[in-house]
Amino acid sequence: MSLIYKVALTMIRNVGHITAKNLLAHFLTPEAIFAASKKELMKVPGIGLQTANMILSKEPMTRAKAQLEFIKKYQVQVLFITDEEYPYRLKDCADAPVILYYRGNADLNHPRIISVVGTRKATAYGKLLCKQLAETLAPYQVLIVSGLAYGIDVAAHQESLQNGIPTVGVLAHGLDRMYPQVHSHIAKKMVLNGGLLTEFPSHTNPDKENFPRRNRIIAGISDVTIVVEATSKGGALITADIANSYHRDVYAFPGRVTDLSSEGCNVLIKTNRAGLITHARDLAYYLGWEICEAETVGVNPELPAELPAEEEQILQVLKTSAASIDELSLRLALPKSKLALHLLNLEMKGILIALPGKVYQLNQDISS
């Protein structure tokens, strides 16, 4: 099947994925669509006289030829919906794109794909959760997908690369540009360990209406969507709802009820639109992953060789007995807001255990 006809099918003005799939269902191949008569074309649902004339015009093929030049020059992989390499999870979704443009080396049909989404205004808490996710899931040989936006998205990509996890960014524009531009450096790294994926041809700008379309790919390409931090409105909640509509698992990290950046996560959990996770280990448990596949599971956590000075002070206090956050704040002369971040960091490293009443104690299984 010639590539130019596949690309040309998506270059017909006012023909979206539904009509394109109707055409494919009727004619079976893209070549047959462009070889059909006007009368034959108009037998297809959604094809009127104007659209039939557009298909038979020179414009779709002219635009496709220009796109092929870009594809060849930048070694872009084209994934058509009937191709074996097309992501099978996404193909199962009714509104899957007819075509995808891809630069990278990650397998888009990887056995374990996780989408990570969240607010563009990530807090230290959200970034720490991304770090914990990547560190914990690395031994499980996952592929992490996100949207390369500010905040949680880019934190997920950065932590994935830091931990040797392939990571794919789904874009709301063509592969000839990067939005936001400041993420160009990480995008280049992702092409070497992961990739960049979009349904949009070159010269497509990141227009507002493209982002919900981008979000459906993030939700549809993965086994599970994790919402790290989210406000009450925004793309993360849209992605979670799309994933639910695809009957895919959705999980969210809870946050304090007073934190606007966690309001969306709390609502998802409260309304049963997302399962609650408090640690990345929960995810492996819920998905039924065999722990023997993780190289580090079953090994007691070790005390890092070096810790920030304030975290060392916390450990010195807790060596004698458990203490509440109020006690620690008084003894160490640290504000609770700063102390809470250190405690969370130590808990995620497995060094501390949180008890009811905001009381903390050392993990007795820790290896010093």
XYZ file of C-alpha atoms in Angstrom:
368
model
C 0.000 0.000 0.000
C 1.606 3.250 -1.129
C 2.395 5.703 1.658
C 1.318 8.739 -0.321
C -2.298 7.532 -0.464
C -2.341 6.895 3.290
C -1.131 10.420 3.964
C -3.417 11.936 1.319
C -6.478 10.417 3.007
C -5.785 12.618 6.041
C -5.174 15.686 3.872
C -8.757 15.951 2.580
C -10.338 19.096 3.974
C -13.327 18.570 6.286
C -12.738 14.808 6.444
C -12.090 13.695 10.008
C -11.279 10.283 11.430
C -14.907 9.075 11.321
C -15.448 9.861 7.645
C -11.969 8.595 6.764
C -12.774 5.278 8.449
C -16.103 5.134 6.606
C -14.199 5.546 3.351
C -11.752 2.810 4.315
C -14.555 0.470 5.333
C -16.246 0.984 1.960
C -13.229 0.937 -0.377
C -10.832 -1.151 1.794
C -7.652 0.704 0.737
C -6.627 4.375 0.389
C -5.675 3.764 -3.263
C -9.194 2.601 -4.046
C -10.641 5.751 -2.464
C -8.709 8.040 -4.805
C -9.477 5.812 -7.802
C -13.234 5.887 -7.165
C -15.730 7.886 -9.180
C -17.723 10.763 -7.737
C -20.850 8.613 -7.792
C -19.131 5.810 -5.864
C -17.720 8.224 -3.303
C -21.128 9.724 -2.581
C -22.457 6.316 -1.544
C -20.292 6.544 1.584
C -21.942 8.016 4.722
C -20.733 11.564 5.302
C -19.595 12.141 1.716
C -21.548 14.815 -0.129
C -20.883 16.467 -3.459
C -18.446 19.033 -2.067
C -16.360 16.418 -0.231
C -16.372 14.083 -3.235
C -15.060 16.926 -5.405
C -12.371 17.641 -2.813
C -11.226 13.994 -2.828
C -10.972 14.027 -6.619
C -9.103 17.353 -6.687
C -5.320 17.618 -6.796
C -5.067 19.201 -3.364
C -4.878 16.067 -1.127
C -2.096 14.507 -3.221
C -0.209 17.809 -3.472
C -0.294 18.240 0.296
C 0.674 14.589 0.786
C 3.720 14.950 -1.473
C 4.935 17.913 0.589
C 4.433 15.876 3.746
C 6.411 12.946 2.312
C 9.379 15.251 1.760
C 9.329 16.167 5.445
C 8.887 12.507 6.453
C 11.892 11.431 4.394
C 14.113 14.325 5.453
C 13.548 13.816 9.188
C 13.173 10.010 9.153
C 9.634 10.121 10.492
C 7.825 6.820 10.897
C 4.243 6.859 9.615
C 1.785 4.544 11.356
C -1.474 3.975 9.485
C -4.426 2.511 11.360
C -4.310 -0.723 9.356
C -0.564 -1.186 9.937
C 0.613 -3.934 12.275
C 2.916 -1.442 14.028
C 0.068 0.935 14.871
C -0.452 0.981 18.682
C -2.993 -1.780 19.260
C -4.360 -0.241 22.466
C -5.139 2.983 20.629
C -6.601 1.101 17.665
C -9.246 -0.308 20.016
C -10.583 3.213 20.644
C -13.467 4.320 18.419
C -11.960 7.770 17.822
C -8.382 6.613 17.158
C -6.492 8.750 14.613
C -6.197 7.291 11.127
C -2.518 8.197 10.992
C 0.312 8.862 13.435
C 3.694 10.484 12.864
C 6.489 9.176 15.073
C 10.145 9.877 15.754
C 11.836 7.619 18.266
C 12.909 4.104 19.136
C 10.394 2.985 21.779
C 7.933 0.206 21.001
C 4.457 1.754 20.983
C 3.102 -1.750 21.597
C 5.307 -2.174 24.666
C 3.921 -4.745 27.157
C 3.527 -2.125 29.899
C 2.589 1.447 29.039
C 1.683 4.038 31.662
C 0.420 7.549 30.971
C 1.283 10.213 33.533
C -0.658 13.487 33.518
C -1.157 16.477 35.766
C -1.222 20.204 36.258
C 1.091 22.569 34.402
C 1.804 24.290 37.718
C 3.377 21.352 39.507
C 4.318 21.760 43.155
C 7.330 20.248 44.897
C 4.978 17.499 46.091
C 3.942 16.645 42.525
C 7.517 16.604 41.258
C 8.512 14.353 44.138
C 5.721 11.942 43.235
C 7.014 11.829 39.642
C 10.478 11.033 40.962
C 9.102 8.264 43.162
C 7.066 6.830 40.296
C 10.061 6.602 37.990
C 12.423 5.195 40.615
C 9.938 2.554 41.735
C 8.694 1.524 38.291
C 12.056 1.412 36.497
C 12.718 -2.258 37.403
C 9.314 -3.217 35.988
C 10.450 -2.231 32.477
C 7.629 0.179 31.684
C 7.146 2.810 28.998
C 5.942 6.176 30.310
C 3.813 8.462 28.137
C 2.905 12.096 28.754
C 2.262 15.325 26.869
C 5.581 17.252 27.165
C 3.753 20.226 28.660
C 4.927 22.305 31.605
C 4.650 20.893 35.107
C 3.862 17.242 35.742
C 4.289 16.224 32.085
C 7.872 17.343 31.737
C 8.706 16.143 35.270
C 7.488 12.662 34.288
C 9.629 12.712 31.141
C 12.716 13.988 32.974
C 12.467 11.447 35.775
C 11.893 8.661 33.251
C 15.080 9.538 31.379
C 16.964 9.899 34.660
C 15.981 6.338 35.569
C 16.550 4.786 32.157
C 12.841 4.447 31.340
C 11.840 5.046 27.700
C 9.362 7.906 27.531
C 7.118 9.128 24.715
C 5.739 12.644 24.396
C 2.417 13.051 22.584
C 2.272 16.423 20.848
C -0.563 18.777 19.917
C 1.312 20.015 16.841
C 3.541 18.819 14.019
C 6.972 17.257 14.499
C 8.644 20.259 12.854
C 8.161 22.432 15.953
C 8.155 22.201 19.730
C 5.745 23.720 22.218
C 6.802 24.892 24.667
C 10.091 25.730 22.962
C 11.977 25.446 26.246
C 11.392 21.665 26.177
C 13.325 21.181 22.927
C 16.386 19.912 24.787
C 14.506 17.141 26.574
C 12.606 16.287 23.376
C 15.933 15.536 21.673
C 16.857 13.161 24.494
C 13.469 11.480 24.288
C 13.962 10.644 20.607
C 17.014 8.610 21.690
C 15.181 6.793 24.510
C 11.480 6.949 23.797
C 10.020 9.200 21.159
C 7.723 11.974 19.977
C 4.284 11.104 18.622
C 1.551 13.158 16.957
C -1.419 12.808 14.629
C -0.745 16.264 13.194
C 1.302 16.825 10.019
C 4.173 19.279 9.824
C 3.300 22.992 9.835
C 0.513 22.374 12.377
C 0.590 24.865 15.251
C -0.337 23.979 18.854
C -3.825 25.443 18.557
C -6.176 25.203 21.519
C -8.493 22.652 19.903
C -5.583 20.262 19.302
C -4.965 19.545 22.984
C -8.107 17.478 23.691
C -7.244 15.440 20.589
C -3.725 14.981 21.950
C -5.189 13.905 25.304
C -7.217 11.078 23.769
C -4.004 9.566 22.373
C -2.353 9.767 25.795
C -5.350 7.993 27.324
C -5.776 5.446 24.547
C -2.196 4.343 23.992
C -1.630 3.125 27.554
C -2.840 0.467 29.968
C -3.361 2.934 32.787
C -3.433 6.695 33.362
C -1.931 8.185 36.526
C -3.053 11.653 37.614
C -0.289 13.034 39.828
C -1.619 16.522 40.558
C -4.611 18.269 39.016
C -6.730 21.323 39.631
C -10.510 21.109 39.375
C -10.359 22.017 35.675
C -7.832 21.243 32.991
C -6.383 18.729 30.585
C -5.478 16.135 33.211
C -9.116 15.617 34.195
C -10.134 15.509 30.533
C -7.543 12.797 29.927
C -8.752 10.846 32.968
C -12.351 11.007 31.762
C -11.331 9.903 28.272
C -9.402 6.964 29.760
C -12.502 6.005 31.740
C -14.584 6.134 28.565
C -12.102 3.687 27.013
C -12.533 1.404 30.054
C -8.881 1.885 30.993
C -7.649 2.027 34.571
C -7.209 5.475 36.118
C -5.424 6.155 39.408
C -4.709 9.385 41.262
C -2.518 10.518 44.121
C -4.534 12.266 46.826
C -3.564 15.625 48.246
C -4.574 17.897 51.096
C -8.114 19.199 50.786
C -6.783 22.754 50.960
C -4.377 22.311 48.034
C -5.810 23.615 44.766
C -3.219 21.591 42.849
C -4.691 18.367 44.253
C -8.362 19.343 44.055
C -8.877 17.501 40.777
C -7.227 14.320 42.071
C -9.369 14.352 45.193
C -12.531 14.821 43.110
C -11.585 11.935 40.805
C -11.093 9.663 43.809
C -14.230 10.876 45.604
C -16.409 10.292 42.536
C -14.898 6.853 41.839
C -13.408 8.025 38.542
C -9.932 7.090 39.772
C -8.497 4.592 42.190
C -6.418 5.918 45.063
C -2.686 5.272 45.163
C -0.268 6.591 47.757
C 2.867 4.978 46.352
C 4.016 3.654 43.000
C 4.134 0.179 44.560
C 0.327 0.340 44.760
C 0.197 0.539 40.984
C 2.220 -2.647 40.512
C -0.074 -4.390 42.980
C -3.293 -3.234 41.305
C -2.035 -4.186 37.850
C -0.993 -7.619 39.067
C 2.632 -7.333 38.054
C 4.795 -10.151 39.341
C 7.217 -8.727 41.877
C 9.932 -11.136 40.777
C 10.213 -9.102 37.596
C 11.455 -6.146 39.613
C 15.126 -6.434 40.393
C 14.967 -4.501 43.631
C 11.751 -5.828 45.134
C 12.283 -7.799 48.316
C 15.477 -5.934 49.199
C 15.329 -3.779 52.305
C 15.794 -0.080 51.573
C 19.249 1.276 52.280
C 20.075 4.533 53.999
C 21.576 6.826 51.356
C 25.232 7.715 51.802
C 24.328 11.399 51.880
C 21.135 13.186 52.832
C 20.328 16.893 53.069
C 21.414 18.278 56.451
C 17.849 18.872 57.654
C 16.830 15.296 56.799
C 19.857 14.013 58.739
C 18.645 16.052 61.727
C 15.179 14.504 61.441
C 16.680 11.008 61.506
C 18.769 11.836 64.577
C 15.636 12.862 66.477
C 13.671 9.787 65.377
C 16.445 7.366 66.332
C 15.342 7.599 69.945
C 11.563 7.411 69.425
C 8.705 8.250 67.091
C 7.612 11.886 66.976
C 4.789 13.978 65.582
C 5.307 16.703 63.026
C 4.551 19.267 65.756
C 7.283 17.844 68.004
C 9.779 17.731 65.154
C 8.969 21.307 64.178
C 9.647 22.495 67.733
C 12.809 20.458 68.280
C 14.368 21.297 64.927
C 13.052 24.867 64.652
C 11.729 24.159 61.173
C 8.443 25.469 59.756
C 5.896 22.702 59.260
C 5.577 23.403 55.533
C 9.275 22.775 54.964
C 9.367 19.886 57.416
C 6.425 18.158 55.714
C 8.320 18.083 52.419
C 11.379 16.483 54.056
C 9.190 13.922 55.827
C 7.447 13.043 52.580
C 10.794 12.639 50.828
C 12.104 10.333 53.572
C 8.881 8.332 53.551
C 9.072 7.819 49.804
C 12.654 6.607 50.140
C 11.379 4.007 52.592
C 13.374 5.480 55.476
C 10.390 6.655 57.519
C 6.960 5.204 58.218
C 3.984 7.523 58.702
C 1.667 6.593 61.565
C -1.816 7.925 62.387
C -1.904 11.444 63.815
C 1.003 12.719 61.685
C 3.475 10.702 63.751
C 6.646 9.391 62.125
C 9.070 6.630 63.042
C 12.152 5.098 61.474
C 11.663 2.050 59.273
C 13.206 -0.750 61.327
C 14.027 -2.713 58.155
C 16.300 0.017 56.856
C 19.852 -1.066 56.089
C 22.386 1.428 57.382
